[in-house]
Tab-separated table of C-alpha atoms in Angstrom:
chain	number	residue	atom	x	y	z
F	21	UNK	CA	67.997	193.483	289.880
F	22	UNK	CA	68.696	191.446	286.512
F	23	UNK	CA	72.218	191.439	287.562
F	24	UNK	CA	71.890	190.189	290.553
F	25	UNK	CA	69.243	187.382	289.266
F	26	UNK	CA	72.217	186.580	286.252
F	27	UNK	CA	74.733	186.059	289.383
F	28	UNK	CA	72.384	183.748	291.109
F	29	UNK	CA	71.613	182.130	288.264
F	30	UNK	CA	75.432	181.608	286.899
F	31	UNK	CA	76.514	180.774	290.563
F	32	UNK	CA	73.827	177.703	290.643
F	33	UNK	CA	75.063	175.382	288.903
F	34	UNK	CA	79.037	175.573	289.857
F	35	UNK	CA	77.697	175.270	293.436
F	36	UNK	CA	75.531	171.881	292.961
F	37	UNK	CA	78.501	170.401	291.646
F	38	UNK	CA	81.434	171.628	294.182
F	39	UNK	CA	79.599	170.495	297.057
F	40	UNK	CA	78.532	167.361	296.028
F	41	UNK	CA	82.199	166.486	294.778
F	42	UNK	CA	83.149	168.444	298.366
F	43	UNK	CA	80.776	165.500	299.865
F	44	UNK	CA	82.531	163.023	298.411
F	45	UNK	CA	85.465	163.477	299.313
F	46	UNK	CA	85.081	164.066	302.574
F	47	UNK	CA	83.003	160.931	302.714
F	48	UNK	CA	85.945	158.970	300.641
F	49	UNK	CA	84.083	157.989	297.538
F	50	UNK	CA	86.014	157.394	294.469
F	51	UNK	CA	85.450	160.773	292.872
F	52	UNK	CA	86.530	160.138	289.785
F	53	UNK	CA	85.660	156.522	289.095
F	54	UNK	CA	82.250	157.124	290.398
F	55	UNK	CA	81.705	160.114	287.777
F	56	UNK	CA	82.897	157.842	284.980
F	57	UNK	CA	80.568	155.624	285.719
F	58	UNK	CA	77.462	158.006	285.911
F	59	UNK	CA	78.564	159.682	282.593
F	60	UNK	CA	78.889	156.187	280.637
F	61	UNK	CA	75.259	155.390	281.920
F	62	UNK	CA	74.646	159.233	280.102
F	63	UNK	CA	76.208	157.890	276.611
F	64	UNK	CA	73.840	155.178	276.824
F	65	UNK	CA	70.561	157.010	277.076
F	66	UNK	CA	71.460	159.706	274.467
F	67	UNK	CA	72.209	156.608	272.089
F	68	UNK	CA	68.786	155.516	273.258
F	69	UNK	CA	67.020	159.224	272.777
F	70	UNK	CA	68.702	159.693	269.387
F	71	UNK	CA	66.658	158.042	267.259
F	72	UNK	CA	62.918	159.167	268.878
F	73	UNK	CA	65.088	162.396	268.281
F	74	UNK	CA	65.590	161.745	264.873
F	75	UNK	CA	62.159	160.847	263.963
F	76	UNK	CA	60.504	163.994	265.816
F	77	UNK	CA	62.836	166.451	263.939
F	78	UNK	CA	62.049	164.942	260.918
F	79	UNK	CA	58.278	165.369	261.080
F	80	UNK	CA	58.528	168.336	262.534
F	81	UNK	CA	60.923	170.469	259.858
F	82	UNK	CA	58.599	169.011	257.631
F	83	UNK	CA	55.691	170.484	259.138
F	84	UNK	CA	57.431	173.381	259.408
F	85	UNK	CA	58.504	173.749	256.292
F	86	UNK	CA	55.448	173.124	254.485
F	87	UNK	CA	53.878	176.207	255.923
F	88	UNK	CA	51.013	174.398	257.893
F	89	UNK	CA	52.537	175.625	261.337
F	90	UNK	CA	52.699	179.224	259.987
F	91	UNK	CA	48.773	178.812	258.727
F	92	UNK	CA	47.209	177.681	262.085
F	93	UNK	CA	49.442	180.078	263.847
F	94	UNK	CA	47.935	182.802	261.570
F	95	UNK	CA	44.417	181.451	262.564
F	96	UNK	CA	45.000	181.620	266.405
F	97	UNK	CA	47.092	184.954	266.591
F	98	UNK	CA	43.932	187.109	267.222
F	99	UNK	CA	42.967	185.379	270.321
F	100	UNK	CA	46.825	185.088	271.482
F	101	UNK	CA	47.254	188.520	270.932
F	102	UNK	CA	44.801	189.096	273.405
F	103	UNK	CA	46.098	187.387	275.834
F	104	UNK	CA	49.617	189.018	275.225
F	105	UNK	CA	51.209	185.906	274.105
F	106	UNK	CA	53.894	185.975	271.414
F	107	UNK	CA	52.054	183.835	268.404
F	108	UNK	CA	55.337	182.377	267.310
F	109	UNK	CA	55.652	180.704	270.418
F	110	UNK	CA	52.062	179.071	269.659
F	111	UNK	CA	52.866	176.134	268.120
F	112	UNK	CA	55.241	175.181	271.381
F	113	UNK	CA	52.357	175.728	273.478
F	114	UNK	CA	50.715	173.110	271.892
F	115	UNK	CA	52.914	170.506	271.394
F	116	UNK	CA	54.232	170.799	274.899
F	117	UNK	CA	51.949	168.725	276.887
F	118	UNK	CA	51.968	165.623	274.117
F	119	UNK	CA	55.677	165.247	273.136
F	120	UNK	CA	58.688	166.252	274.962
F	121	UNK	CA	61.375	165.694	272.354
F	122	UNK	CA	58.965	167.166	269.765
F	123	UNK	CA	58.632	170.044	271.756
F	124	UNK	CA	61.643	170.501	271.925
F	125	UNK	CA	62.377	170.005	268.209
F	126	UNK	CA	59.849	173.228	267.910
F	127	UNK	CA	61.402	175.280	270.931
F	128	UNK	CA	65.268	174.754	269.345
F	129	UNK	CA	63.333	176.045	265.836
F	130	UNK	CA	61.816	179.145	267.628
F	131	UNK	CA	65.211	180.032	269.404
F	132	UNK	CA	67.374	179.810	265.915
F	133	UNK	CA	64.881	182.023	263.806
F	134	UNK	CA	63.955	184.481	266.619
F	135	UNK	CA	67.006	184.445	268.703
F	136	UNK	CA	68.114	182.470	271.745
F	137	UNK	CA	68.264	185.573	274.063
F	138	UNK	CA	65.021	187.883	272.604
F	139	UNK	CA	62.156	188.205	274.537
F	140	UNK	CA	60.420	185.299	272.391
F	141	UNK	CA	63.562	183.128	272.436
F	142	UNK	CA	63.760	183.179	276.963
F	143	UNK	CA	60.076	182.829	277.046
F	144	UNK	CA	60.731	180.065	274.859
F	145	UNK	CA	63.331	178.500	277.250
F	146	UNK	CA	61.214	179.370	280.166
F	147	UNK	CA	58.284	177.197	279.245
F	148	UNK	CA	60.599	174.483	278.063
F	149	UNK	CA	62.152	174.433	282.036
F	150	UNK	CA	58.639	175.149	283.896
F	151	UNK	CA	56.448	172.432	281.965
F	152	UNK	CA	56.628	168.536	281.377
F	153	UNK	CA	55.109	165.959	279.248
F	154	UNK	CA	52.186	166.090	281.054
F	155	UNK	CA	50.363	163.411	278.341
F	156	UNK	CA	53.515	161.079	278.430
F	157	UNK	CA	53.737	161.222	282.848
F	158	UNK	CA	50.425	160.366	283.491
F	159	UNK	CA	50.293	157.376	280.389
F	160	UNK	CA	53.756	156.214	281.870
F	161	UNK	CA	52.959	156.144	285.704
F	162	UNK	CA	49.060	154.612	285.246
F	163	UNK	CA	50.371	152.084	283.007
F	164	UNK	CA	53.175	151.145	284.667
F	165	UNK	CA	50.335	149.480	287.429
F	166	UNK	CA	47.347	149.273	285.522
F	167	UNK	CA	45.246	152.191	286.529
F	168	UNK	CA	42.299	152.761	284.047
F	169	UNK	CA	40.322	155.396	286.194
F	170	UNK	CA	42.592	158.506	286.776
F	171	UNK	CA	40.376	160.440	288.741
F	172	UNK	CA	40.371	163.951	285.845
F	173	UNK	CA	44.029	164.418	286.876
F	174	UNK	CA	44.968	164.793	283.646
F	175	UNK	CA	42.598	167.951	283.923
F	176	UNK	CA	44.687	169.452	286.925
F	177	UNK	CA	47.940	168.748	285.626
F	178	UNK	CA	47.479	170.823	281.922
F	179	UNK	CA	45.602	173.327	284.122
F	180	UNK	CA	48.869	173.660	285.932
F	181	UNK	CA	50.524	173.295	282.768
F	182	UNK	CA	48.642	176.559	281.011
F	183	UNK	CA	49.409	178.502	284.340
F	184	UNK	CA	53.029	177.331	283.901
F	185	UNK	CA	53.227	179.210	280.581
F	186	UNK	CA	51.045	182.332	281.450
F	187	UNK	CA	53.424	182.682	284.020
F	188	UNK	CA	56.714	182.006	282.080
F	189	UNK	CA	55.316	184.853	279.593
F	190	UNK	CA	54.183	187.095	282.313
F	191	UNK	CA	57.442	187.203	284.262
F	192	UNK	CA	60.018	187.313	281.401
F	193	UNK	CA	57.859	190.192	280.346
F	194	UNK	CA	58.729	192.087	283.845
F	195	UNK	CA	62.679	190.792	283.792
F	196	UNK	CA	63.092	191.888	280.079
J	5	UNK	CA	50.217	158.292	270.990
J	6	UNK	CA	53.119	159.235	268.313
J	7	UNK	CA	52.608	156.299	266.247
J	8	UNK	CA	49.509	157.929	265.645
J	9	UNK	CA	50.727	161.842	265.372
J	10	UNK	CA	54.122	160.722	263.518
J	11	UNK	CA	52.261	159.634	260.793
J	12	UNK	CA	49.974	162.342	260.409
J	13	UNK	CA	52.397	165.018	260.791
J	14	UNK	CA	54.024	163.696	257.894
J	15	UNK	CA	51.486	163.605	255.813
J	16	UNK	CA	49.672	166.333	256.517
J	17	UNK	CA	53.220	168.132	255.657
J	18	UNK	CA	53.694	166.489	251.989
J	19	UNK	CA	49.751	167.605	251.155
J	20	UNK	CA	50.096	170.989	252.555
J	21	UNK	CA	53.407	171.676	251.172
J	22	UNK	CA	52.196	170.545	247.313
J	23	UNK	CA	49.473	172.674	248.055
J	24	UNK	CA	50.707	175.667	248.678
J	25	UNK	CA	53.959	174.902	245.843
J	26	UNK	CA	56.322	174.919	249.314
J	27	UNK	CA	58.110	170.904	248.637
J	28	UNK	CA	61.310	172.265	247.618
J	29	UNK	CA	61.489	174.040	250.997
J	30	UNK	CA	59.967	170.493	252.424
J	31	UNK	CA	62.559	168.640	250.666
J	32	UNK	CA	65.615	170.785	252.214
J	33	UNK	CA	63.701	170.509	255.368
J	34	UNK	CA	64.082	166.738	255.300
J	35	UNK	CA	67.919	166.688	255.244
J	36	UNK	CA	68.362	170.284	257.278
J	37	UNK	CA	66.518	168.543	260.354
J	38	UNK	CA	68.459	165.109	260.452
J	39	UNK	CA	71.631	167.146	261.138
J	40	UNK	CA	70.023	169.486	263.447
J	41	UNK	CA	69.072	166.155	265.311
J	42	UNK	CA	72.805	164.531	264.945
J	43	UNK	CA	73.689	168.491	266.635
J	44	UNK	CA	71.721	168.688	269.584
J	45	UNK	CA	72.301	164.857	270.443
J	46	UNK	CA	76.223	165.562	270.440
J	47	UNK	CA	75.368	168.992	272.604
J	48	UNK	CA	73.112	166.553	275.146
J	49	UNK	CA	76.078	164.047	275.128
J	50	UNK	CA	77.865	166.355	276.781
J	51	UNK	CA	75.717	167.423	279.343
J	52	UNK	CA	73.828	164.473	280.261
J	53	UNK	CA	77.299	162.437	280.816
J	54	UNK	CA	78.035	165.160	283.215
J	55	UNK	CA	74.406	165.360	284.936
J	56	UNK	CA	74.500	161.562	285.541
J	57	UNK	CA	78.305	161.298	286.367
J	58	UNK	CA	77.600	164.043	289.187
J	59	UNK	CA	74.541	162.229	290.157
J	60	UNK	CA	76.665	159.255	290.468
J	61	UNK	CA	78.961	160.806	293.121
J	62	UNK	CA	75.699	162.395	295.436
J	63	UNK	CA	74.542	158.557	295.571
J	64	UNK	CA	77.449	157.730	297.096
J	65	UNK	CA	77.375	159.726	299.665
J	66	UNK	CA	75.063	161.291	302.633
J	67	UNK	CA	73.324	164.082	300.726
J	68	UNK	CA	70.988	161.968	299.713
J	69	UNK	CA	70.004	160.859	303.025
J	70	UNK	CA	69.862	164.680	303.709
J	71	UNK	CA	67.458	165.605	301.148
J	72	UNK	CA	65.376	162.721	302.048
J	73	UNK	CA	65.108	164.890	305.549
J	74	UNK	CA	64.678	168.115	304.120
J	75	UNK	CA	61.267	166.877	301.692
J	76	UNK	CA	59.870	164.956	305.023
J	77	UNK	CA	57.553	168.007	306.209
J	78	UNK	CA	56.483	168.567	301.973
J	79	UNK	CA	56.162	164.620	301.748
J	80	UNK	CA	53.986	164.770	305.039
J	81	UNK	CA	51.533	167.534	303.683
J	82	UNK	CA	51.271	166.644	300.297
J	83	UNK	CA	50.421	162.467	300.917
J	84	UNK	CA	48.768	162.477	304.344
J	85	UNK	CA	47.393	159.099	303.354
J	86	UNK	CA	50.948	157.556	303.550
J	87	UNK	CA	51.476	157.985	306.687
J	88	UNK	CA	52.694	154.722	307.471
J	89	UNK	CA	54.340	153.599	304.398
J	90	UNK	CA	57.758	154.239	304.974
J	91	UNK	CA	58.477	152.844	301.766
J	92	UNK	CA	56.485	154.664	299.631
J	93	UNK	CA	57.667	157.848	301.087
J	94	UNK	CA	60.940	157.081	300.628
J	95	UNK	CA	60.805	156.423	296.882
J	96	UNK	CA	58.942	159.258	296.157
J	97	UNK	CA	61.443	161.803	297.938
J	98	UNK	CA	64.162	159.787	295.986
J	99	UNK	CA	61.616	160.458	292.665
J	100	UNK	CA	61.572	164.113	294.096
J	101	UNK	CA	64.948	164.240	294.675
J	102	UNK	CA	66.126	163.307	290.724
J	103	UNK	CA	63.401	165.542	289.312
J	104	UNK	CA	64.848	168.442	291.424
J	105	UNK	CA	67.838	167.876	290.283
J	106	UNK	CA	66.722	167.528	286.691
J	107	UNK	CA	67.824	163.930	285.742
J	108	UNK	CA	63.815	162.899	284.742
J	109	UNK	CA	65.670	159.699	283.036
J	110	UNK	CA	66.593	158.682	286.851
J	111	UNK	CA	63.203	159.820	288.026
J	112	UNK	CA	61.160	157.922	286.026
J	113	UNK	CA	62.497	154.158	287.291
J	114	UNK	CA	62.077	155.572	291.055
J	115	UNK	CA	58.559	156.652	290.084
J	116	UNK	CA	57.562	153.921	288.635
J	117	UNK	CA	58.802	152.089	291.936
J	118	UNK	CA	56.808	154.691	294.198
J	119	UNK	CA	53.841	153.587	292.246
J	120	UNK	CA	53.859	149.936	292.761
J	121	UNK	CA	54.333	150.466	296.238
J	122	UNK	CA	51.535	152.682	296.199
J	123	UNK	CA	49.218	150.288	294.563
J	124	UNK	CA	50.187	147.849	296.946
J	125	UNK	CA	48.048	149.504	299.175
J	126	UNK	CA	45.624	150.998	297.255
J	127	UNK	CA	42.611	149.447	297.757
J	128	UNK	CA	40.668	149.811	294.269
J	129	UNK	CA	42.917	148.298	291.562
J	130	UNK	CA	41.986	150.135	289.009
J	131	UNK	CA	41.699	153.424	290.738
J	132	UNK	CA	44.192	155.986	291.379
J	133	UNK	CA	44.649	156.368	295.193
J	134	UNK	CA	44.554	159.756	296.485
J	135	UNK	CA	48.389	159.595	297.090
J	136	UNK	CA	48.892	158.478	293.279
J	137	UNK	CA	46.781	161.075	292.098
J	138	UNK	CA	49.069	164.105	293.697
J	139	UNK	CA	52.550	162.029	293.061
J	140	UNK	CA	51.669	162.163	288.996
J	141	UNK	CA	50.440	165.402	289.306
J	142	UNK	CA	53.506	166.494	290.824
J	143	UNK	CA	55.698	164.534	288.529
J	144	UNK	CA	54.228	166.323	285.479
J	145	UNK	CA	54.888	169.482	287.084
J	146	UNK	CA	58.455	169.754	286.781
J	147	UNK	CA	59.752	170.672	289.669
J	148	UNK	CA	63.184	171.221	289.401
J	149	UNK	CA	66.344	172.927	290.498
J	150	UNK	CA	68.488	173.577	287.380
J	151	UNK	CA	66.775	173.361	284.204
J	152	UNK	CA	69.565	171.285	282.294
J	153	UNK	CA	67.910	170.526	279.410
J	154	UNK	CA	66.889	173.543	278.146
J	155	UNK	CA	70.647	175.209	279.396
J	156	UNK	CA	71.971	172.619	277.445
J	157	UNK	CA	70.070	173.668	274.141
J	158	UNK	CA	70.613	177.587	274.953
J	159	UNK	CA	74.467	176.882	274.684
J	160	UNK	CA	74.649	175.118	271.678
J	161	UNK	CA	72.802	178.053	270.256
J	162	UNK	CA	75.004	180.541	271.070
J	163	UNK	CA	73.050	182.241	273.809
J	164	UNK	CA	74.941	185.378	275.607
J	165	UNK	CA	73.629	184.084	278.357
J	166	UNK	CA	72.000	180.204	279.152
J	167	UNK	CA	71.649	180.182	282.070
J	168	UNK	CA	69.900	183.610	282.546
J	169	UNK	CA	66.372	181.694	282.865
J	170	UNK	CA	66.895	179.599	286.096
J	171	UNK	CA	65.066	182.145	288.321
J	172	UNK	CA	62.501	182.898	285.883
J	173	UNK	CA	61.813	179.341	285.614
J	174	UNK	CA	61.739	178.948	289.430
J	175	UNK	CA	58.980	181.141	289.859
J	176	UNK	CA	56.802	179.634	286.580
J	177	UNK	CA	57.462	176.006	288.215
J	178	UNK	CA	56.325	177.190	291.671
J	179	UNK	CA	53.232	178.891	289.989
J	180	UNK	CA	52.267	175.269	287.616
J	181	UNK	CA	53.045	173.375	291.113
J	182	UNK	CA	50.767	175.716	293.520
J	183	UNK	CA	47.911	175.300	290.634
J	184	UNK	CA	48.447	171.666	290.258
J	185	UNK	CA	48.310	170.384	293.715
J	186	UNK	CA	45.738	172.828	294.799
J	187	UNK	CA	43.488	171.183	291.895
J	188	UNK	CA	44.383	167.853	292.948
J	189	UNK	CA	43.310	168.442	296.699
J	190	UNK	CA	39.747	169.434	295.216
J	191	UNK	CA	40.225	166.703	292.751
J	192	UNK	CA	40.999	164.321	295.915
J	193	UNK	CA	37.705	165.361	297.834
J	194	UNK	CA	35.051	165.617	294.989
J	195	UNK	CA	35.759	162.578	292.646
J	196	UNK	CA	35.535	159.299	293.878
């Protein structure tokens, strides 16, 4: 069964990108100069992202490192541990819904000390794939036109976001 | 939101840490983390000039147009409201579309668009519209096909296997989603 999920999984990716480069060709696009000019538009936002990058990391192996993580982990473990949720993946949990790139500071940090494939480190990965800024959407999109009553769907979406990560534990608990 | 956490993180870090006698380890930490940030930016380089250079090509040609087919009956269910905004539909399967295939710097402009033709007809300014209410909830769901991102970091940390957590991350996606939208119908009907 795992092997068969791995197969799927590796033979995604190369498929998304044969057929659409199948499609245009066949539909006489300029393959190439087309996917040049995608990828420069990719340089540009990474030289955007990098410095909100920067920033985050920097708070964030500071936090680390001054042990404060470690100490409110420590005071939430006994309630994680009864819902079966690795604590070391607490802080991510957290942090998820309020800052993507900060999360994602913390889920890199998780992977390199516990290991990218252990059960903590796919878990890890898992939540990082099934969940989004849930904080940052909903500011973004309401902004954007000026919406000041939102209805409590900022109450649905973390619901969905906490069911997200039960889930992501749950199944990589059956896969493993 | 982070001009507020930034701050605090930071200094909530220097007490601690002279607290507990850990600001060597805080002062390593400092420098340690600016490279790990100069790593995974060159990693992402990589694989978002890729992401958006194979986006490029699917713009160009008819798949779009297909997809835009295949999320009509989802569209249909999940914004009943819109039924005549052809518009609005459109963007968000476009919005749909980019967050499937996990490029959520491309889905955010087509969002944003979706919403102002949303509010267009929305008929209390300030108030999200039943539609807008399950279009954010859906866009905070992340719904998406390959989970780039995240493969991206798994390689540049060595991982046996990235791309080993697409299926698991299917199935915790679909589970958020179900949650989220089923919320939002109740949402829809019991708050005005």
């Amino acid at each position: 069964m795992a092997n068969v999920i791995n197969y799927i999984s590796n033979l995604a990716i190369p498929t998304i990108i044969v057929t659409i480069i199948f499609y245009g060709l066949k539909e006489k696009a300029k393959v190439f100069d087309t996917f040049l000019d995608g990828a420069k538009e990719g340089m540009e936002i990474v030289f955007k992202m990098f410095p909100t990058l920067l920033g985050i990391f920097l708070a964030v192996g500071m936090l680390r490192t001054s042990g404060l993580i470690d100490g409110i982990v420590n005071l939430i473990t006994p309630f994680t541990d009864f819902l079966e949720i690795p604590s070391n993946i607490l802080p991510l949990t957290v942090l998820r819904p309020i800052s993507g790139s900060a999360s994602m500071a913390v889920a890199v940090d998780i992977m390199q000390n516990y290991g990218v494939d252990t059960l903590t480190g796919i878990i890890t990965s898992t939540i990082m794939g099934s969940t989004e800024t849930t904080f940052y959407t909903i500011a973004i999109y309401t902004s954007a036109v000026g919406i000041k009553k939102t209805r409590g769907i900022l109450i649905a979406a973390l619901a969905a976001d906490v069911a997200g990560m039960l889930a992501s534990t749950v199944i990589c608990r059956i896969l493993s | 939101m982070l001009n507020i956490l930034w701050p605090i993180f930071i200094i909530l870090s220097v007490i601690y840490s002279i607290i507990s006698g850990n600001i060597e380890e805080v002062n390593t930490g400092i420098f340690n983390s600016l490279s790990e940030a100069v790593e995974l930016s060159i990693t992402f380089l990589g694989t978002i000039c890729l992401w958006s250079g194979i986006m490029e090509i699917a713009k160009k040609t008819s798949i779009i147009s297909k997809l835009n087919k295949l999320l009509k009956p989802f569209i249909n269910f999940l914004f009943p409201d819109l039924k005549n905004n052809e518009m609005a539909k459109q963007e968000i399967s476009m919005n749909m579309i980019a967050n499937i295939l996990g490029l959520g710097n491309a889905a955010t402009p087509l969002g944003i668009k979706a919403m102002q033709t949303m509010q267009k007809a929305n008929k209390s300014k300030e108030t999200l519209s039943n539609s807008m209410m399950m279009f954010i909830v859906i866009n905070t769901a992340s719904i998406q096909l390959i989970p780039t991102n995240v493969i991206a970091i798994r390689t540049s940390l060595n991982s046996q296997n990235p791309t080993s957590i697409i299926i698991p991350v299917w199935i915790a996606t679909i589970i958020a989603g179900f949650v989220g939208i089923f919320l939002t119908k109740i949402l829809i009907k019991k708050v005005r």
